[in-house]
PDB file of C-alpha atoms in Angstrom:
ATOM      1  CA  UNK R   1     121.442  82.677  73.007  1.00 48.00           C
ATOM      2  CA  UNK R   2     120.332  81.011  76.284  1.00 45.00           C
ATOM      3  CA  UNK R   3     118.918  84.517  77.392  1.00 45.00           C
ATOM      4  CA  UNK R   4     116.159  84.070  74.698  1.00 47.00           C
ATOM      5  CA  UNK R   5     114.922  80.364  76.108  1.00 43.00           C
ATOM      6  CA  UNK R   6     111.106  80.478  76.380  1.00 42.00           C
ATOM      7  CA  UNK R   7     108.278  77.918  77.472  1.00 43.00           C
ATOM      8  CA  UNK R   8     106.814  78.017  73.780  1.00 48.00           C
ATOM      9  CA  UNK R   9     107.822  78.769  70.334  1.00 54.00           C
ATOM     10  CA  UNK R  10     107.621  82.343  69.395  1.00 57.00           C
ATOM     11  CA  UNK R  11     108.858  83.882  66.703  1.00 56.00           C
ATOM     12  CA  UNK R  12     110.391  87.591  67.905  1.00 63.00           C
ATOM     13  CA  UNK R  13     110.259  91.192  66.408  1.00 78.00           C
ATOM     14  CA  UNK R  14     111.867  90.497  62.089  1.00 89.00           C
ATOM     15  CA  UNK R  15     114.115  93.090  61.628  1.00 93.00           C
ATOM     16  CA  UNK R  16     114.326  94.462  58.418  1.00 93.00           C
ATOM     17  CA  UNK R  17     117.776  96.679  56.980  1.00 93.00           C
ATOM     18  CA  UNK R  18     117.398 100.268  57.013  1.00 92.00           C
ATOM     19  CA  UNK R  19     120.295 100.665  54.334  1.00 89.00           C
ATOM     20  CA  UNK R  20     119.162 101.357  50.792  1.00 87.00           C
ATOM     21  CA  UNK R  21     117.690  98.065  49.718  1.00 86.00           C
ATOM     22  CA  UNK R  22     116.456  97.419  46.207  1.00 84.00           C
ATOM     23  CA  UNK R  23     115.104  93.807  45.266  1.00 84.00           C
ATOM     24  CA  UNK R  24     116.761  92.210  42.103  1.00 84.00           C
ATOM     25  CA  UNK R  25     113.908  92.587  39.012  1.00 81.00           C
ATOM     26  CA  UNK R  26     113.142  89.300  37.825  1.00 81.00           C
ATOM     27  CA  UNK R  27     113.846  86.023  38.670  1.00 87.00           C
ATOM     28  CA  UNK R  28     116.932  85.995  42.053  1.00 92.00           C
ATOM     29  CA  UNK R  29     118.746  82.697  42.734  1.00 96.00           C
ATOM     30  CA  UNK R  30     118.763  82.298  46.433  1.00 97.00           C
ATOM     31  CA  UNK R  31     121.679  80.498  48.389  1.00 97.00           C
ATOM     32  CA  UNK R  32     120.843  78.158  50.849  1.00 96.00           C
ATOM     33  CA  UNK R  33     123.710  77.130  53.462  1.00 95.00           C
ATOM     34  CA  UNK R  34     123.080  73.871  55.496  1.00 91.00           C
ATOM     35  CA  UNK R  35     122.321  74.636  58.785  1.00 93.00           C
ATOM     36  CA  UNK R  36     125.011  75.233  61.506  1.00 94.00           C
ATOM     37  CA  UNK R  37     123.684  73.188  64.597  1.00 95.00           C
ATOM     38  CA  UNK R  38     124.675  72.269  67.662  1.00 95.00           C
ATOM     39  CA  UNK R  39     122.621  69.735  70.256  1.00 93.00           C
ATOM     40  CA  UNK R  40     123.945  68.843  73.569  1.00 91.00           C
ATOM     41  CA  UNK R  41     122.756  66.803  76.628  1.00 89.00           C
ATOM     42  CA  UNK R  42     122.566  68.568  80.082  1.00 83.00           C
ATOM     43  CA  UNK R  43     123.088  66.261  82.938  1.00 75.00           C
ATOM     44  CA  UNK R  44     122.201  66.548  86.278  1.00 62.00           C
ATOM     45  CA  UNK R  45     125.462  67.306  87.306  1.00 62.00           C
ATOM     46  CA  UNK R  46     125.188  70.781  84.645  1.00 69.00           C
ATOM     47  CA  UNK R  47     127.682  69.454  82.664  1.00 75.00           C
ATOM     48  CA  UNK R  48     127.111  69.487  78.650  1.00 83.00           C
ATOM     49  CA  UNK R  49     127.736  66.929  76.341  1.00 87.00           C
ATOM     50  CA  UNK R  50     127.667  67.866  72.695  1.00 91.00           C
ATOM     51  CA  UNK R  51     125.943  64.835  70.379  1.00 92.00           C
ATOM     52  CA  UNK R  52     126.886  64.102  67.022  1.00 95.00           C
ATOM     53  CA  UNK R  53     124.320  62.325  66.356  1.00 95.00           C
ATOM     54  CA  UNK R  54     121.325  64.793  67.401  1.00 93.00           C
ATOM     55  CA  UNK R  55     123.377  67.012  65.470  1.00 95.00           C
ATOM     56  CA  UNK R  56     123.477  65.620  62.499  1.00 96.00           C
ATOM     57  CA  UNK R  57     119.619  64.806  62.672  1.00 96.00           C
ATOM     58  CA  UNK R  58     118.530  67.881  63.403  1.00 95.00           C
ATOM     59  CA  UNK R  59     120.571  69.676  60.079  1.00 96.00           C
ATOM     60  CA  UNK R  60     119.011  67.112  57.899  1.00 96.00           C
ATOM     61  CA  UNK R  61     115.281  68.038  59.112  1.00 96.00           C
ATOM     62  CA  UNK R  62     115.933  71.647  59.515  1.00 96.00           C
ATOM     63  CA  UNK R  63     117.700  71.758  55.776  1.00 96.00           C
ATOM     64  CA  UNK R  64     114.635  69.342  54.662  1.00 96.00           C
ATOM     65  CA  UNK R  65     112.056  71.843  56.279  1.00 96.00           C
ATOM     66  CA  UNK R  66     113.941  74.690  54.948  1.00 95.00           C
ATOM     67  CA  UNK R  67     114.012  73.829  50.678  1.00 96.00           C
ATOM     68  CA  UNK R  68     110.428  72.638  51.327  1.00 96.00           C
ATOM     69  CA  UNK R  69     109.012  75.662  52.244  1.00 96.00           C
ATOM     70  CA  UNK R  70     111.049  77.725  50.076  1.00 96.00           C
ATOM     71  CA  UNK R  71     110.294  75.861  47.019  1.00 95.00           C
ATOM     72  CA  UNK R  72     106.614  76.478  48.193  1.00 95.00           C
ATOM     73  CA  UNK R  73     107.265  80.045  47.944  1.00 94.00           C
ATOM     74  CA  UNK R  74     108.516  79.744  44.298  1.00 94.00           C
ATOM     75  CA  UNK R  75     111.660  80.810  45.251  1.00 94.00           C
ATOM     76  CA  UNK R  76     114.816  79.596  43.230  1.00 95.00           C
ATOM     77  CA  UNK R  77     117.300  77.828  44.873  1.00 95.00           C
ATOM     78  CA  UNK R  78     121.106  76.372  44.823  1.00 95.00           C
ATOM     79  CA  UNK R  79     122.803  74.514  47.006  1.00 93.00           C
ATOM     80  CA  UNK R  80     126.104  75.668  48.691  1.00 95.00           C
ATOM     81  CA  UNK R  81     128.618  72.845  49.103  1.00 89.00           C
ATOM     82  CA  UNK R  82     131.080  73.611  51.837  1.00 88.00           C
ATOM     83  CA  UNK R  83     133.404  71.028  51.165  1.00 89.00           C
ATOM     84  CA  UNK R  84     134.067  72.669  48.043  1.00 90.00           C
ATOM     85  CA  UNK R  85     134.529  76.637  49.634  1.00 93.00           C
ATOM     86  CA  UNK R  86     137.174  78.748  49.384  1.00 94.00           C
ATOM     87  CA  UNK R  87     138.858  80.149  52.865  1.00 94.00           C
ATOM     88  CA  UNK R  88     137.040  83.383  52.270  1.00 93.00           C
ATOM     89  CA  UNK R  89     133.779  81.787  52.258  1.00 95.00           C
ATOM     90  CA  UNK R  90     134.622  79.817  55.400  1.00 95.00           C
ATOM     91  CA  UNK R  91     135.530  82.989  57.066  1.00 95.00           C
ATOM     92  CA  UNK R  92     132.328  84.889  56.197  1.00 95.00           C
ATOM     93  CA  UNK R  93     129.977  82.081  57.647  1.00 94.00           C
ATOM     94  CA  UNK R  94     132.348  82.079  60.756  1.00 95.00           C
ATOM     95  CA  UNK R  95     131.475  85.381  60.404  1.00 96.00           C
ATOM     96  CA  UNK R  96     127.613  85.677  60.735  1.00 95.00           C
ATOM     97  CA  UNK R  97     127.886  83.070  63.401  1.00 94.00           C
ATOM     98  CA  UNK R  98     130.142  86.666  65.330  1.00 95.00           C
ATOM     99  CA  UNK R  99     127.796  89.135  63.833  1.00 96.00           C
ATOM    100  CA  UNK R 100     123.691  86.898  64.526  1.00 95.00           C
ATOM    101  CA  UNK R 101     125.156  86.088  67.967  1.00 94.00           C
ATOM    102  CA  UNK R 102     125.802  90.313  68.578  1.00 94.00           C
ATOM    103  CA  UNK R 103     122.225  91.250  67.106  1.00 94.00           C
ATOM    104  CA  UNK R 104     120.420  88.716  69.501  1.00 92.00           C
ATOM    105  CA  UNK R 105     122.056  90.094  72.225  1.00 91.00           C
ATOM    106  CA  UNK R 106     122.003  93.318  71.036  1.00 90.00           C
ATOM    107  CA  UNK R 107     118.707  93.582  69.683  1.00 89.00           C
ATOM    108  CA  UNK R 108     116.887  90.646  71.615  1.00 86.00           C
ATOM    109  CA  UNK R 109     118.490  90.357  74.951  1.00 83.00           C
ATOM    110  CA  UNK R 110     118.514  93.891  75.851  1.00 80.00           C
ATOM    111  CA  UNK R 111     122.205  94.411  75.693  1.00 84.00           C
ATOM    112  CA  UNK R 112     121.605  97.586  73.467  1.00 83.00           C
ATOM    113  CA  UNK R 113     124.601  99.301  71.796  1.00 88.00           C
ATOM    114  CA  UNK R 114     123.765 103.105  71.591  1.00 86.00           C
ATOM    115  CA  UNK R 115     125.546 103.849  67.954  1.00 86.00           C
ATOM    116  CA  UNK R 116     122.770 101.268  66.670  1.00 87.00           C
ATOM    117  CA  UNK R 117     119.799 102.283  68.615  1.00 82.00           C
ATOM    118  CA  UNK R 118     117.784 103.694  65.521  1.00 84.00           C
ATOM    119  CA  UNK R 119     119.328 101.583  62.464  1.00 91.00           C
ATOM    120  CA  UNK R 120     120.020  98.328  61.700  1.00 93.00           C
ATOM    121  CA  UNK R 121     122.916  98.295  59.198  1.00 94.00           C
ATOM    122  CA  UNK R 122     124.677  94.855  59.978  1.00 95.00           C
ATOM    123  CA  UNK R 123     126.725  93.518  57.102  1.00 95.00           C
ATOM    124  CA  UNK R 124     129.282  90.883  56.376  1.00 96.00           C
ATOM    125  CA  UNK R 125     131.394  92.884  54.036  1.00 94.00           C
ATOM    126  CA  UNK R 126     131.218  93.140  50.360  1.00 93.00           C
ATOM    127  CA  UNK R 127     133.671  89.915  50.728  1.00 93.00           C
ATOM    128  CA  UNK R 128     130.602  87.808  49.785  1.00 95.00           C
ATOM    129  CA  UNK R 129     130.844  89.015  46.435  1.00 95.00           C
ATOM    130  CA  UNK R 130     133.053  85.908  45.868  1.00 95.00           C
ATOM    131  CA  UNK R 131     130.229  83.790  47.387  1.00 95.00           C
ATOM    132  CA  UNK R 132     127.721  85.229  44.727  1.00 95.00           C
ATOM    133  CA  UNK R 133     130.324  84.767  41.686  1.00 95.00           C
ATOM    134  CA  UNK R 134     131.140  81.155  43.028  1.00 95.00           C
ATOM    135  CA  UNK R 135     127.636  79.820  43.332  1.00 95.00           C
ATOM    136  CA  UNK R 136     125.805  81.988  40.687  1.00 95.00           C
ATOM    137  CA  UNK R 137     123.628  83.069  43.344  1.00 96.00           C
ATOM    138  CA  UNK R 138     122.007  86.500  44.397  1.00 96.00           C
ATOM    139  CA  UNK R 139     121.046  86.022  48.209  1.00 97.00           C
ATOM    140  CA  UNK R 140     122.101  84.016  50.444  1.00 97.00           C
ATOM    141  CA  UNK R 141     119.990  82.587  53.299  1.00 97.00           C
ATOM    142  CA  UNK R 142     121.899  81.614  56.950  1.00 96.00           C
ATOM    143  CA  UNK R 143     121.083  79.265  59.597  1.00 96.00           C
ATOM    144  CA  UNK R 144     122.337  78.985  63.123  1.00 95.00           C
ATOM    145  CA  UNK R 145     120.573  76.848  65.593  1.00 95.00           C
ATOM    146  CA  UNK R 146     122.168  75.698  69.429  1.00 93.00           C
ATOM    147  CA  UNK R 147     119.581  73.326  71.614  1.00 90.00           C
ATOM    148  CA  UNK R 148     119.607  71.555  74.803  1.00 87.00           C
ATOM    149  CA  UNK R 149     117.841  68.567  76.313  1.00 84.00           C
ATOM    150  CA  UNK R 150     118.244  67.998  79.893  1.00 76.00           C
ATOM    151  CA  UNK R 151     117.924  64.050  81.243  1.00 61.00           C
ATOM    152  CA  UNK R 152     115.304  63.254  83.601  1.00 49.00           C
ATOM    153  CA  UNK R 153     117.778  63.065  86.155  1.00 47.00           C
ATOM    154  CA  UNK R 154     119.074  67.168  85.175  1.00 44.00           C
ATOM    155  CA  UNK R 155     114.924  67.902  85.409  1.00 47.00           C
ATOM    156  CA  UNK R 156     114.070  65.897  88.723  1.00 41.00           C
ATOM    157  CA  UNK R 157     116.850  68.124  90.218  1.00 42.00           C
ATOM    158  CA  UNK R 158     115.642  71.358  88.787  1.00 45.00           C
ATOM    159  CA  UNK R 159     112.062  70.656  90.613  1.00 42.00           C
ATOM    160  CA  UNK R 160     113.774  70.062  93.705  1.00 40.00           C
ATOM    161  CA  UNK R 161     116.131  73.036  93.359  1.00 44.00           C
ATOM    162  CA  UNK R 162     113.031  75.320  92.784  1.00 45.00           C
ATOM    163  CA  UNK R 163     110.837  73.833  94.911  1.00 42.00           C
ATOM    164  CA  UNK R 164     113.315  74.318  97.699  1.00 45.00           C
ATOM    165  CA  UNK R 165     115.611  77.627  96.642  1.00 46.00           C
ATOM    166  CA  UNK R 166     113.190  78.764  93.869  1.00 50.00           C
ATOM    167  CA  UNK R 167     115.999  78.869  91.214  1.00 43.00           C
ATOM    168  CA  UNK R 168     116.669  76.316  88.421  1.00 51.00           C
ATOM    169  CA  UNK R 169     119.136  75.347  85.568  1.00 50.00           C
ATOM    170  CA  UNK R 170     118.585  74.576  82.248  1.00 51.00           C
ATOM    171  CA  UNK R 171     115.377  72.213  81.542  1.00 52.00           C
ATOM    172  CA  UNK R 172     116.215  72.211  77.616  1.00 61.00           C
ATOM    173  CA  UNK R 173     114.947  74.259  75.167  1.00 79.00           C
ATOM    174  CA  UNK R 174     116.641  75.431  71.112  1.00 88.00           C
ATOM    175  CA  UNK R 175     117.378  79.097  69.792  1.00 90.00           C
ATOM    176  CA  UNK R 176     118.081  79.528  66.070  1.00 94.00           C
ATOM    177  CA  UNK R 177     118.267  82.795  63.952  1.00 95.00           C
ATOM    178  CA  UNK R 178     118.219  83.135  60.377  1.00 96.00           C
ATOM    179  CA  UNK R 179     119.675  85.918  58.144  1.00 97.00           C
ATOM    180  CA  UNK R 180     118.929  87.162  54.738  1.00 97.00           C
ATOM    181  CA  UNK R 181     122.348  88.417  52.856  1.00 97.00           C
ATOM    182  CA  UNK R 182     122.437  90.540  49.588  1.00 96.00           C
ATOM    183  CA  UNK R 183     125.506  89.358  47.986  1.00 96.00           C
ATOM    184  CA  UNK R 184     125.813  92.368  46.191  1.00 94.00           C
ATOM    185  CA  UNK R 185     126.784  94.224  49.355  1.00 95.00           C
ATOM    186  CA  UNK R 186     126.957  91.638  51.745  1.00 96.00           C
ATOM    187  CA  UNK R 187     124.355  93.534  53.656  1.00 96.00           C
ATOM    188  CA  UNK R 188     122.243  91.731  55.925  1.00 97.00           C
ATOM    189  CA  UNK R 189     118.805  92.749  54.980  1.00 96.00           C
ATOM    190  CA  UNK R 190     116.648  90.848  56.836  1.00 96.00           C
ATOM    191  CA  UNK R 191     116.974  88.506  60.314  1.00 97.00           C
ATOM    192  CA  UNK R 192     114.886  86.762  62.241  1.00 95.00           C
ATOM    193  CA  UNK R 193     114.809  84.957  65.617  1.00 94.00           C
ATOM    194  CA  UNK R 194     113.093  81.696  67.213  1.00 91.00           C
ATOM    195  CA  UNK R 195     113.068  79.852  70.055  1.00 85.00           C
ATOM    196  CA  UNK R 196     111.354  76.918  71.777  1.00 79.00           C
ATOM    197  CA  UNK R 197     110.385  75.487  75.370  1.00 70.00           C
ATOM    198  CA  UNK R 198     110.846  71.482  76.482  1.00 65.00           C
ATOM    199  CA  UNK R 199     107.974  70.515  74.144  1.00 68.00           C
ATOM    200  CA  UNK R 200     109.703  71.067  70.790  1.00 77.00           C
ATOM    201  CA  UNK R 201     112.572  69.151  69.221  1.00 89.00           C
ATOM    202  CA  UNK R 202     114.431  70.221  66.051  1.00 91.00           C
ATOM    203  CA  UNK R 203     115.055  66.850  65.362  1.00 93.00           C
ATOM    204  CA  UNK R 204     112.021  65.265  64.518  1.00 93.00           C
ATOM    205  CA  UNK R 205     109.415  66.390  61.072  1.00 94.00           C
ATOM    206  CA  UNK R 206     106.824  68.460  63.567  1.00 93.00           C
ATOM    207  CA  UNK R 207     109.627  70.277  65.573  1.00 92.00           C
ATOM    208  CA  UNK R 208     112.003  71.584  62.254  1.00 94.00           C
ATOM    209  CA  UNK R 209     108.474  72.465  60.478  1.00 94.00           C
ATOM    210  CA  UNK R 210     107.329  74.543  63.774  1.00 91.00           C
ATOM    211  CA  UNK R 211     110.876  75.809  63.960  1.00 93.00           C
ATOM    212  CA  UNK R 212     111.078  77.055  60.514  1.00 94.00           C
ATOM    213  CA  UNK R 213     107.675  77.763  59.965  1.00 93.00           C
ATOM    214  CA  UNK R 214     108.428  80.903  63.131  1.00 91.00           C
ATOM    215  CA  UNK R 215     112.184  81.876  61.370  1.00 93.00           C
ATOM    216  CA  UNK R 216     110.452  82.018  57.802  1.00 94.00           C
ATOM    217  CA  UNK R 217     107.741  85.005  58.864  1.00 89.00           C
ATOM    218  CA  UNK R 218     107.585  88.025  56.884  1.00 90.00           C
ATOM    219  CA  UNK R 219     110.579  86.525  54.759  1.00 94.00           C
ATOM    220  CA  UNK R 220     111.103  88.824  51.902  1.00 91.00           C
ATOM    221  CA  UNK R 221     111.580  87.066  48.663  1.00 89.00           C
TER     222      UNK R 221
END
């Protein structure tokens, strides 16, 4: 994911499924998972320190940003609890963590694989079927955000590092993707990509809203 880190927030090329997809008619109940996030602090020294507590307060705006501007879409919504999954459902969100990670850097970070050139056919398995039959639910919707904030000592040194060699480290900077699974097949039929410079943090109102505002573009339902 570091590979995608840009100055600004940008939301890159949505990729759509080129399997057979066919909306549900009517009214489709749309899972929403609680973000999986992960903040850590860069010292000068490179070494990373993941925080709890930025964690935590960056699922809570994310999740708040996300059933906000879904509900503004009219879409219908229910929650997933994971203290109350199953081991299979564990394994599939494990999963998309595997499969999002390959499609950025297959798709995003120009690491192409050649049997995927013209199609984009990623799916978690028709496993999810239990997901849809345990929450009632048609789609589910899957969030995976990593950031990094470097300390003032970590960015004096990058200055002086590029100043001097012309080469830095890490000044900070968050990557999240977002994928759109029909739990009928367990296809993933739509997937989008974000990132953001030093002058955005997920963990305040205007940095989840800019965050998901990018992921949410040409969202399907």
């Amino acid at each position: 994911m570091a590979v995608l880190l840009l100055s600004a927030c940008t939301s890159t090329k949505t990729l759509k499924t080129t399997n057979e997809f066919k909306r549900i008619d009517g009214e489709a109940t749309l899972l929403l998972l609680e973000p999986d996030v992960e903040l850590r602090f860069v010292k000068a020294s490179e070494v990373r320190e993941t925080r709890a507590d930025w964690t935590e307060a960056a699922e809570l705006m994310l999740l708040s940003e996300l059933e906000k501007q879904l509900k503004a879409r009219n879409i219908s919504m229910t929650q997933f609890e994971l203290g109350e999954a199953t081991p299979r459902e564990i394994q599939l969100i494990k999963l998309h963590e595997a499969v999002g990670t390959t499609i950025v850097l297959h798709r995003y970070a120009n690491l192409p694989l050649p049997s995927k050139k013209d199609t984009f056919d990623w799916s978690l398995g028709p496993g999810v079927q239990e997901m849809a039959r345990n929450n009632d639910a048609d789609y589910a919707l899957l969030l995976y955000a990593r950031g990094e904030y470097a300390s003032a000592g970590k960015q004096v040194a990058n200055i002086l590092m590029g100043a001097a060699f012309g080469v830095t480290g890490s000044m900070g900077g968050q990557q999240a993707f977002a994928s759109l699974i029909d739990l009928r097949t367990g296809d993933i039929v739509w997937f989008n990509v974000a990132q953001t410079g030093v002058g955005s943090d997920m963990r305040d109102a205007d940095g989840a809203e800019h965050m998901i505002t990018n992921l949410l573009k040409k969202f399907p339902l």
